[in-house]
PDB file of C-alpha atoms and ligand atoms in Angstrom:
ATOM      1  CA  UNK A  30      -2.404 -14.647 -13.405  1.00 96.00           C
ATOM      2  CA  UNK A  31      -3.585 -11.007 -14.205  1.00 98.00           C
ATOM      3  CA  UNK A  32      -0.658  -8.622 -14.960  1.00 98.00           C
ATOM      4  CA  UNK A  33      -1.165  -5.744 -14.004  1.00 98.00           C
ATOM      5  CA  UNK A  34      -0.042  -2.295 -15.317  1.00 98.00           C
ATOM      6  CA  UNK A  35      -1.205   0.986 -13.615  1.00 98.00           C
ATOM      7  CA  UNK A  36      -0.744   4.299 -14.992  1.00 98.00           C
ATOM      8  CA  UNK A  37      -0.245   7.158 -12.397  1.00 98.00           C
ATOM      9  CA  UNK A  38       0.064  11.010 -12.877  1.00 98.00           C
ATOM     10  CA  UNK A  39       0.283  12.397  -9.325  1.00 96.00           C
ATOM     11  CA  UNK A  40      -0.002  11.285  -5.561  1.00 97.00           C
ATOM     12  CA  UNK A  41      -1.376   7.820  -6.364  1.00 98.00           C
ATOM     13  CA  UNK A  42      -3.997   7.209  -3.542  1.00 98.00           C
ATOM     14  CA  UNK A  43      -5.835   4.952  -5.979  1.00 98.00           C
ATOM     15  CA  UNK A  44      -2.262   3.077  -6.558  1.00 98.00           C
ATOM     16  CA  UNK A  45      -1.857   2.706  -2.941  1.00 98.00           C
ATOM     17  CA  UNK A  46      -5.235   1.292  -2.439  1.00 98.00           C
ATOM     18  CA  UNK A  47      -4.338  -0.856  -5.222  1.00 98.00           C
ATOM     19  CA  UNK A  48      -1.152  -2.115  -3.487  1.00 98.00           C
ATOM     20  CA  UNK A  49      -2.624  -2.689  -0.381  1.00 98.00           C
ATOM     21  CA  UNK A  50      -5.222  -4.768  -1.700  1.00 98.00           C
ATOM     22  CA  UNK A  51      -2.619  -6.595  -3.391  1.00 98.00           C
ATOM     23  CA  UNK A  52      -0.626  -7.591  -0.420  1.00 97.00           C
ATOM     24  CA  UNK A  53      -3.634  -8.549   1.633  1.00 97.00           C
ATOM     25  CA  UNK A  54      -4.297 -11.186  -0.916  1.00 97.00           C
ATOM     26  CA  UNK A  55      -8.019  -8.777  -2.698  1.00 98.00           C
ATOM     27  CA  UNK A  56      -6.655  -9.107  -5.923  1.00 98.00           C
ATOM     28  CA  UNK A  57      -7.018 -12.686  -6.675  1.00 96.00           C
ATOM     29  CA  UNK A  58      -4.607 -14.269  -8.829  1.00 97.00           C
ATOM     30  CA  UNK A  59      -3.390 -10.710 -10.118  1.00 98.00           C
ATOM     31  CA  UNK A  60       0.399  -9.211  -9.970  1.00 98.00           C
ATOM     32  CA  UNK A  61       1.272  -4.847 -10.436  1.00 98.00           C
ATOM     33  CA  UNK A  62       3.932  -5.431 -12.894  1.00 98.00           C
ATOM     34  CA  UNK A  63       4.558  -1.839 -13.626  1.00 98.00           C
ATOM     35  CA  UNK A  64       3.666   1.669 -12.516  1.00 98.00           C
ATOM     36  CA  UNK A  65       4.203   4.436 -15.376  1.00 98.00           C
ATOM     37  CA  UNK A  66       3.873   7.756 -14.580  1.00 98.00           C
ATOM     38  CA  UNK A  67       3.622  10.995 -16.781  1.00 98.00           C
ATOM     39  CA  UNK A  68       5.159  13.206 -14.725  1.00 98.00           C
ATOM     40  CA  UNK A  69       9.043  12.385 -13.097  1.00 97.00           C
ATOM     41  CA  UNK A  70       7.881  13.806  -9.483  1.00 97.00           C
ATOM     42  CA  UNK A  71       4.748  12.299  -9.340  1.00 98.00           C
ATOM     43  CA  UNK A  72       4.809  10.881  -5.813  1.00 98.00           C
ATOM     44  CA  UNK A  73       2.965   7.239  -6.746  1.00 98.00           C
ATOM     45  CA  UNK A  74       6.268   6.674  -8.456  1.00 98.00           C
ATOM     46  CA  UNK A  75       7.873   6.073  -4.831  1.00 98.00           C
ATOM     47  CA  UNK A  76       5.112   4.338  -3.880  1.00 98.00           C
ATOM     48  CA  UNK A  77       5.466   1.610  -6.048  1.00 98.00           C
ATOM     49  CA  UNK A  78       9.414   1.500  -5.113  1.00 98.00           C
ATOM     50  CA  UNK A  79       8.150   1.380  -1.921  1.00 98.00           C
ATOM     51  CA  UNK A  80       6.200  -2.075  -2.525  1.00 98.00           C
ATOM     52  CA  UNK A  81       8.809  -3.070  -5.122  1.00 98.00           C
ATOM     53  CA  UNK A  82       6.871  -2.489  -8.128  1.00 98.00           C
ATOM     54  CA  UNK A  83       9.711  -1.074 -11.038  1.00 98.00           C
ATOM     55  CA  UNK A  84       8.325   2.185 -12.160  1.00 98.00           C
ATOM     56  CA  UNK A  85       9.086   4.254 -14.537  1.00 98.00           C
ATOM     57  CA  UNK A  86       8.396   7.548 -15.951  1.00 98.00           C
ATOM     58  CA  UNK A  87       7.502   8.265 -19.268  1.00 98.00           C
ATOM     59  CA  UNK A  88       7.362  12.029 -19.794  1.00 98.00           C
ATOM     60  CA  UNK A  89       6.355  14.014 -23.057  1.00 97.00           C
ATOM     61  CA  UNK A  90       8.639  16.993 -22.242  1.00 97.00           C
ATOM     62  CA  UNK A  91      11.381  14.659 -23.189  1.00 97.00           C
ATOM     63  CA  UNK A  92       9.746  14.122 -26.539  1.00 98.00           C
ATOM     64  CA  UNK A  93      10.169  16.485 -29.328  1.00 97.00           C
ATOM     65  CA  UNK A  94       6.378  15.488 -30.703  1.00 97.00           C
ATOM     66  CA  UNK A  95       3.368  14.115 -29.384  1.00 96.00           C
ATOM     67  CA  UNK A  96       3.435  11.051 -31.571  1.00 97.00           C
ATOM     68  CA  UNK A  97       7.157  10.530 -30.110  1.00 98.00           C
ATOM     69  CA  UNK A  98       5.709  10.506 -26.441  1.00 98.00           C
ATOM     70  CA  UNK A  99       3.309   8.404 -27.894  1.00 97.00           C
ATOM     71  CA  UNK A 100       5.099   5.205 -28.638  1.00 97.00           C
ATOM     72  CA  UNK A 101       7.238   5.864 -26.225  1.00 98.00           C
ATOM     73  CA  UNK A 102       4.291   5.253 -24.035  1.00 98.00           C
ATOM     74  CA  UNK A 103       3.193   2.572 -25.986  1.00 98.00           C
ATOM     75  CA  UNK A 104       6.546   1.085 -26.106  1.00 98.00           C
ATOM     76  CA  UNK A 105       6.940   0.996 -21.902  1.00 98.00           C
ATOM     77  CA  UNK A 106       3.195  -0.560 -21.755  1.00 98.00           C
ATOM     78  CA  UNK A 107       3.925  -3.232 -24.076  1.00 98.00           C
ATOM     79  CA  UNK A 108       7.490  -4.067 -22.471  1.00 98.00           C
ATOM     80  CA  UNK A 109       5.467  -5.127 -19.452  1.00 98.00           C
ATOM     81  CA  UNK A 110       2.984  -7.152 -21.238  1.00 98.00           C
ATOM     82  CA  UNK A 111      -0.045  -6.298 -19.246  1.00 98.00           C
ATOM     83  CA  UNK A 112      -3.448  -8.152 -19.161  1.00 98.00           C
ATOM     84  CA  UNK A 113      -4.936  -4.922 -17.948  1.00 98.00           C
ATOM     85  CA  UNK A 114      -4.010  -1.250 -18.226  1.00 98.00           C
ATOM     86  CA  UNK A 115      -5.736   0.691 -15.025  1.00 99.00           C
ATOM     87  CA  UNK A 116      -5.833   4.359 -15.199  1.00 98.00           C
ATOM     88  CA  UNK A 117      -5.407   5.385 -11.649  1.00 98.00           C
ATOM     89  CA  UNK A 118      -5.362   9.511 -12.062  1.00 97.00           C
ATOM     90  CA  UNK A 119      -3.379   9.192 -15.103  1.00 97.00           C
ATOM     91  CA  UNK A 120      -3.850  12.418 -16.499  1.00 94.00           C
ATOM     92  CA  UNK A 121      -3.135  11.932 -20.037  1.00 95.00           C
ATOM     93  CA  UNK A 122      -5.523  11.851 -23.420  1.00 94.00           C
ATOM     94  CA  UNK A 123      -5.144   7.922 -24.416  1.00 96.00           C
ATOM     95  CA  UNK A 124      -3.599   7.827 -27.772  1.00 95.00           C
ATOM     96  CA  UNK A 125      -5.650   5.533 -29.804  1.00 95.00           C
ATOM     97  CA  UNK A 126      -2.557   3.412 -30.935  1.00 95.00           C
ATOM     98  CA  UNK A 127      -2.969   2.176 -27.480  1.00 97.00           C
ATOM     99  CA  UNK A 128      -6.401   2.485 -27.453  1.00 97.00           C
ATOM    100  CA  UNK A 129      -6.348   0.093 -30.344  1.00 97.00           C
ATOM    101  CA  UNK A 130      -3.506  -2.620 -28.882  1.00 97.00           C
ATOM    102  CA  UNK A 131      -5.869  -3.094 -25.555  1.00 98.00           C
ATOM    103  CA  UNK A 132      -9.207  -2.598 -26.881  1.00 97.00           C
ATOM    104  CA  UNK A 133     -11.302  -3.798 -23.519  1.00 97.00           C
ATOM    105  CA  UNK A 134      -7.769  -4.173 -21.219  1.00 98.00           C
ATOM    106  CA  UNK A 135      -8.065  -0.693 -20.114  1.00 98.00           C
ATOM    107  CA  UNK A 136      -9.826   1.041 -16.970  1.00 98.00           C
ATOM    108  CA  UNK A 137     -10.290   4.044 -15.369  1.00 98.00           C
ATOM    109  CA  UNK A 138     -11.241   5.787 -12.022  1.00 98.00           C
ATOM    110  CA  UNK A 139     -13.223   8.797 -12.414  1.00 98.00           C
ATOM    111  CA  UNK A 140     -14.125  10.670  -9.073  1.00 98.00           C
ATOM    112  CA  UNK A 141     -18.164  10.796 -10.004  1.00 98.00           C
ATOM    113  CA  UNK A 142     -20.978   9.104 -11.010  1.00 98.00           C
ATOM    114  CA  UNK A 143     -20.967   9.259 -14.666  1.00 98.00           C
ATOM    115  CA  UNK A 144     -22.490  10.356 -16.577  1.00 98.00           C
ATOM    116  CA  UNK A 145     -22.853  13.479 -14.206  1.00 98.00           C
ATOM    117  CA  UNK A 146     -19.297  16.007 -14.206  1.00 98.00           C
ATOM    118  CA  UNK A 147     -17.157  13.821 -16.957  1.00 98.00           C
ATOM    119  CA  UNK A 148     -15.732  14.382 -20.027  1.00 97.00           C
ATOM    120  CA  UNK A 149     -13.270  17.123 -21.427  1.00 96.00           C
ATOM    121  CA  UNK A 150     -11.951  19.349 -18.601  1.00 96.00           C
ATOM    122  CA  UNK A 151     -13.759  17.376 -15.839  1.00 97.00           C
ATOM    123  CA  UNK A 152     -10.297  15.863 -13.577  1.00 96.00           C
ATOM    124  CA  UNK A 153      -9.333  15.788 -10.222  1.00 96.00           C
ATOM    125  CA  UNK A 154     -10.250  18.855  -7.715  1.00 97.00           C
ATOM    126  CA  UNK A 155     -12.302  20.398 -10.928  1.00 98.00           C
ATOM    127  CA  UNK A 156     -14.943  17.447 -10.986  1.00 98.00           C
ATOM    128  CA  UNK A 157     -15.891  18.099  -7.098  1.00 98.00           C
ATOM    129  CA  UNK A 158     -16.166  21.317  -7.819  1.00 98.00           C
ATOM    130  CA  UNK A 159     -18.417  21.488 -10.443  1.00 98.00           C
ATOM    131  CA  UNK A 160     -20.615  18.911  -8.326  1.00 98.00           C
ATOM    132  CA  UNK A 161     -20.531  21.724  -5.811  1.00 98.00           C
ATOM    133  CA  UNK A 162     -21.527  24.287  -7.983  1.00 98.00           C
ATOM    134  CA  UNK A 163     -24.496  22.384  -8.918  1.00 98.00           C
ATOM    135  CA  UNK A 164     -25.110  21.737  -5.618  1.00 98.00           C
ATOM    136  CA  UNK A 165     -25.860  17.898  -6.162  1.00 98.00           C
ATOM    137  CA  UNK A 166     -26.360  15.784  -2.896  1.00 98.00           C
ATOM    138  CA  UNK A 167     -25.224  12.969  -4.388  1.00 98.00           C
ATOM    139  CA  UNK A 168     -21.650  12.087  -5.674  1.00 99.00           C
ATOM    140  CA  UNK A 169     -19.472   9.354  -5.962  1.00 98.00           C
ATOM    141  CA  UNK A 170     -16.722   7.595  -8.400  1.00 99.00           C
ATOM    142  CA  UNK A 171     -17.310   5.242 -11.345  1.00 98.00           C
ATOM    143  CA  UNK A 172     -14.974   2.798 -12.985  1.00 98.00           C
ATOM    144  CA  UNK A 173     -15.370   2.213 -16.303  1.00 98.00           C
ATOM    145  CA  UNK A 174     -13.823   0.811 -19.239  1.00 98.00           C
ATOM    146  CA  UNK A 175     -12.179   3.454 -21.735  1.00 98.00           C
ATOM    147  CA  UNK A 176     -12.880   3.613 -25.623  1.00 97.00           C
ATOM    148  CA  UNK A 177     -12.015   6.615 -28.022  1.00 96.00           C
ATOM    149  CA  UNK A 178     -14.215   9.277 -26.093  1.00 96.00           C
ATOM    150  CA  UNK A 179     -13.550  10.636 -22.838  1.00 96.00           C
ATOM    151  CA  UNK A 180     -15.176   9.068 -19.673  1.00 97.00           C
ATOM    152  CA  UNK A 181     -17.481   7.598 -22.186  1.00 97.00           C
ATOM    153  CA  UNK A 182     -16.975   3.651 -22.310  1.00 98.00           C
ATOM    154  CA  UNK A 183     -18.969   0.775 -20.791  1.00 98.00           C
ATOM    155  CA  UNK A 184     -19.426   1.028 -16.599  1.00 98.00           C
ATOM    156  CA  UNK A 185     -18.275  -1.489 -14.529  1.00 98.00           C
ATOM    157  CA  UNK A 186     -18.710  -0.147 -10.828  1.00 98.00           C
ATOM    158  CA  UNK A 187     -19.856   2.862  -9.076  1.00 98.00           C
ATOM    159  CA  UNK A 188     -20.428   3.944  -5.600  1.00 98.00           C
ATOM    160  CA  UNK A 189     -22.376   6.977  -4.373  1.00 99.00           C
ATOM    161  CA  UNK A 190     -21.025   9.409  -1.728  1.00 99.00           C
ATOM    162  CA  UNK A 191     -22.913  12.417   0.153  1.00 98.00           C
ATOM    163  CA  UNK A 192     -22.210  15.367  -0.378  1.00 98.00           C
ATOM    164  CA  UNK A 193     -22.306  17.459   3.366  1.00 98.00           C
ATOM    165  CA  UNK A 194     -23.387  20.683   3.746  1.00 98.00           C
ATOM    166  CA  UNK A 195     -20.199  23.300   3.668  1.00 98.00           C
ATOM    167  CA  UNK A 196     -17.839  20.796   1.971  1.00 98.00           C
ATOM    168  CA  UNK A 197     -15.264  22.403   0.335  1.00 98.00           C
ATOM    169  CA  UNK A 198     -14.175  20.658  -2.983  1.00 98.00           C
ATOM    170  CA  UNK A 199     -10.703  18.919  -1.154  1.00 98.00           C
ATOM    171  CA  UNK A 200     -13.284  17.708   1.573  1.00 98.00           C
ATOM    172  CA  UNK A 201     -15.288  16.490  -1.079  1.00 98.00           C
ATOM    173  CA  UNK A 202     -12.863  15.017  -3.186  1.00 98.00           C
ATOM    174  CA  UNK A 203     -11.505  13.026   0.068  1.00 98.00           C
ATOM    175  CA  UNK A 204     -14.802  12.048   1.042  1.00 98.00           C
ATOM    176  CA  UNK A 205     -15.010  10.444  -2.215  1.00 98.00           C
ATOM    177  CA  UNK A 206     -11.719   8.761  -2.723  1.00 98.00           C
ATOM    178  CA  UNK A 207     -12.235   6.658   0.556  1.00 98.00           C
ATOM    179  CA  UNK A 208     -15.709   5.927   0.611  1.00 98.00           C
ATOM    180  CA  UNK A 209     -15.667   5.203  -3.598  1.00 99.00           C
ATOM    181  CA  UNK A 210     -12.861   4.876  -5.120  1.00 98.00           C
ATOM    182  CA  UNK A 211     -10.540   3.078  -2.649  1.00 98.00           C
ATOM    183  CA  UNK A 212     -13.321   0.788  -2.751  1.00 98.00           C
ATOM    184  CA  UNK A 213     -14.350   0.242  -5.889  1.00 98.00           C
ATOM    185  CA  UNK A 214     -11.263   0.845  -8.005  1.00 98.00           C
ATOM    186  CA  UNK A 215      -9.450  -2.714  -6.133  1.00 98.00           C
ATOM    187  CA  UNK A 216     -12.829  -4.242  -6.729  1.00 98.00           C
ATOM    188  CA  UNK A 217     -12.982  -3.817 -10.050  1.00 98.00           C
ATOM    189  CA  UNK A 218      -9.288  -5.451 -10.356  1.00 98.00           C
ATOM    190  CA  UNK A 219     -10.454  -8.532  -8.581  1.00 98.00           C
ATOM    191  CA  UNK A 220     -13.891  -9.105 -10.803  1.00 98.00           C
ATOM    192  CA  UNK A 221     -11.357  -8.963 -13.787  1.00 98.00           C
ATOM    193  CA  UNK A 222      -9.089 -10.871 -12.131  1.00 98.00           C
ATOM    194  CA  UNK A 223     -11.706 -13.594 -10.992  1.00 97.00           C
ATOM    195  CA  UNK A 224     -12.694 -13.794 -14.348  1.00 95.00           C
ATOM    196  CA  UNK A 225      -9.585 -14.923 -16.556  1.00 88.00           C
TER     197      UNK A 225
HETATM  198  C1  GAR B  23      -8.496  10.632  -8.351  1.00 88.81           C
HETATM  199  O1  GAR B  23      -9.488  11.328  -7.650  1.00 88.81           O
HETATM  200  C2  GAR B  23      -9.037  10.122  -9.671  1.00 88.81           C
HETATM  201  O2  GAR B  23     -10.360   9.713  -9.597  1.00 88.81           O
HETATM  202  C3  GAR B  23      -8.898  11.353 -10.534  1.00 88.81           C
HETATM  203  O3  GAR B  23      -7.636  11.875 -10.183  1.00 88.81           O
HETATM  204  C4  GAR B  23      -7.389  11.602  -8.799  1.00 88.81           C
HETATM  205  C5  GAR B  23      -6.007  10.993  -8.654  1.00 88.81           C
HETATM  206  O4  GAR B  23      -5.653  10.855  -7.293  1.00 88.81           O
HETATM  207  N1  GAR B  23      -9.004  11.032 -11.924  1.00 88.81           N
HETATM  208  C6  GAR B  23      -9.612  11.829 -12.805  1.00 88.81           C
HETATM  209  O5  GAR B  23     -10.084  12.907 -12.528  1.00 88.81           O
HETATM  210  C7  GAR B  23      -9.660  11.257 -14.218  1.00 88.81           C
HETATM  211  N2  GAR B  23     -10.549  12.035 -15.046  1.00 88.81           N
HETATM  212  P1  GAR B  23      -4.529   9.854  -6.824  1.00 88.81           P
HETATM  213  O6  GAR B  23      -3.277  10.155  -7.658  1.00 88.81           O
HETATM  214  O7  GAR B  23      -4.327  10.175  -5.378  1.00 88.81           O
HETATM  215  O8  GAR B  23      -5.020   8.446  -7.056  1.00 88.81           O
END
């Protein structure tokens, strides 16, 4: 059995597609122990209530320093004892205390094909449109495995989208999420899973 802990830090698309994998029976022998969330309003923390997955939010405004928020963070990962950490839009720099504790146990979604629009400042809307601005034809998500450096550790999946002529970068970034990362993100969960 694959425990499962996924870190959210706003609407939580990527969590839902997670969930609904889950309960059609994609996710192999897996289970979504936990759902932590940065930010108290974050909506994919009442979609995991929803499918009865305890969430909770872990939130450095209620930390008086950064290394305070930190093991904080670490503390709520470990007290769910996951096999894997997935980073589905979590929107916070990994300290490297947890970095270190689950070295390899950690993934990401990242709304391109990397190593194109990734790294420092590249999240969310800002990634689309910077592939817009370039005027690439070619998008897509990848899901990789994270290290020290930002969007910089080994691949495991990507998918390639079109980009349309007009898109705007929400069209784009929809576009994306369910003809990549939907896809691929749930995928990626079930290889790892398959593999244990
Ligand atoms: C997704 O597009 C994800 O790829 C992106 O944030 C969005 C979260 O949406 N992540 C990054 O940009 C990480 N660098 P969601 O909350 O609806 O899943």
């Amino acid at each position: 059995m694959l425990r499962v802990l996924v870190c959210v830090s706003g609407g939580g698309t990527n969590l839902q597609a997670i969930l609904d994998a889950g309960a059609k029976g994609e996710l192999g022998d897996t289970e979504i122990v936990r759902v932590i969330s940065n930010n108290p309003n974050a909506y994919a923390l009442e979609r995991a209530k929803n499918a009865g997955v305890d969430a909770v939010c872990v939130s450095p405004k209620d930390y008086a320093a950064r290394e305070e928020f930190h093991a904080a963070l670490l503390d709520a990962m470990n007290a769910a004892k996951p096999d894997l950490i997935v980073l589905a839009g979590f929107l916070v720099v990994i300290p490297k205390e947890v970095i270190q504790a689950y070295r390899g146990r950690i993934i990401n979604i990242h709304p391109s094909l990397i190593p194109s629009f990734c790294g420092t400042g590249y999240y969310g809307l800002k990634v689309h449109e910077a592939a817009l601005e370039r005027g690439v034809k070619i998008t897509g998500a990848t899901v990789h495995y994270v290290d020290e450096g930002t969007d910089t550790g080994p691949i495991i999946a990507q998918k390639a989208v079109e980009v349309h002529d007009g898109d705007t970068p929400k069209e784009l970034q929809l576009r994306v999420m369910q003809e990549a990362e939907w896809v691929i993100l749930p995928k990626a969960i079930r290889m790892i899973a398959d593999k244990q």
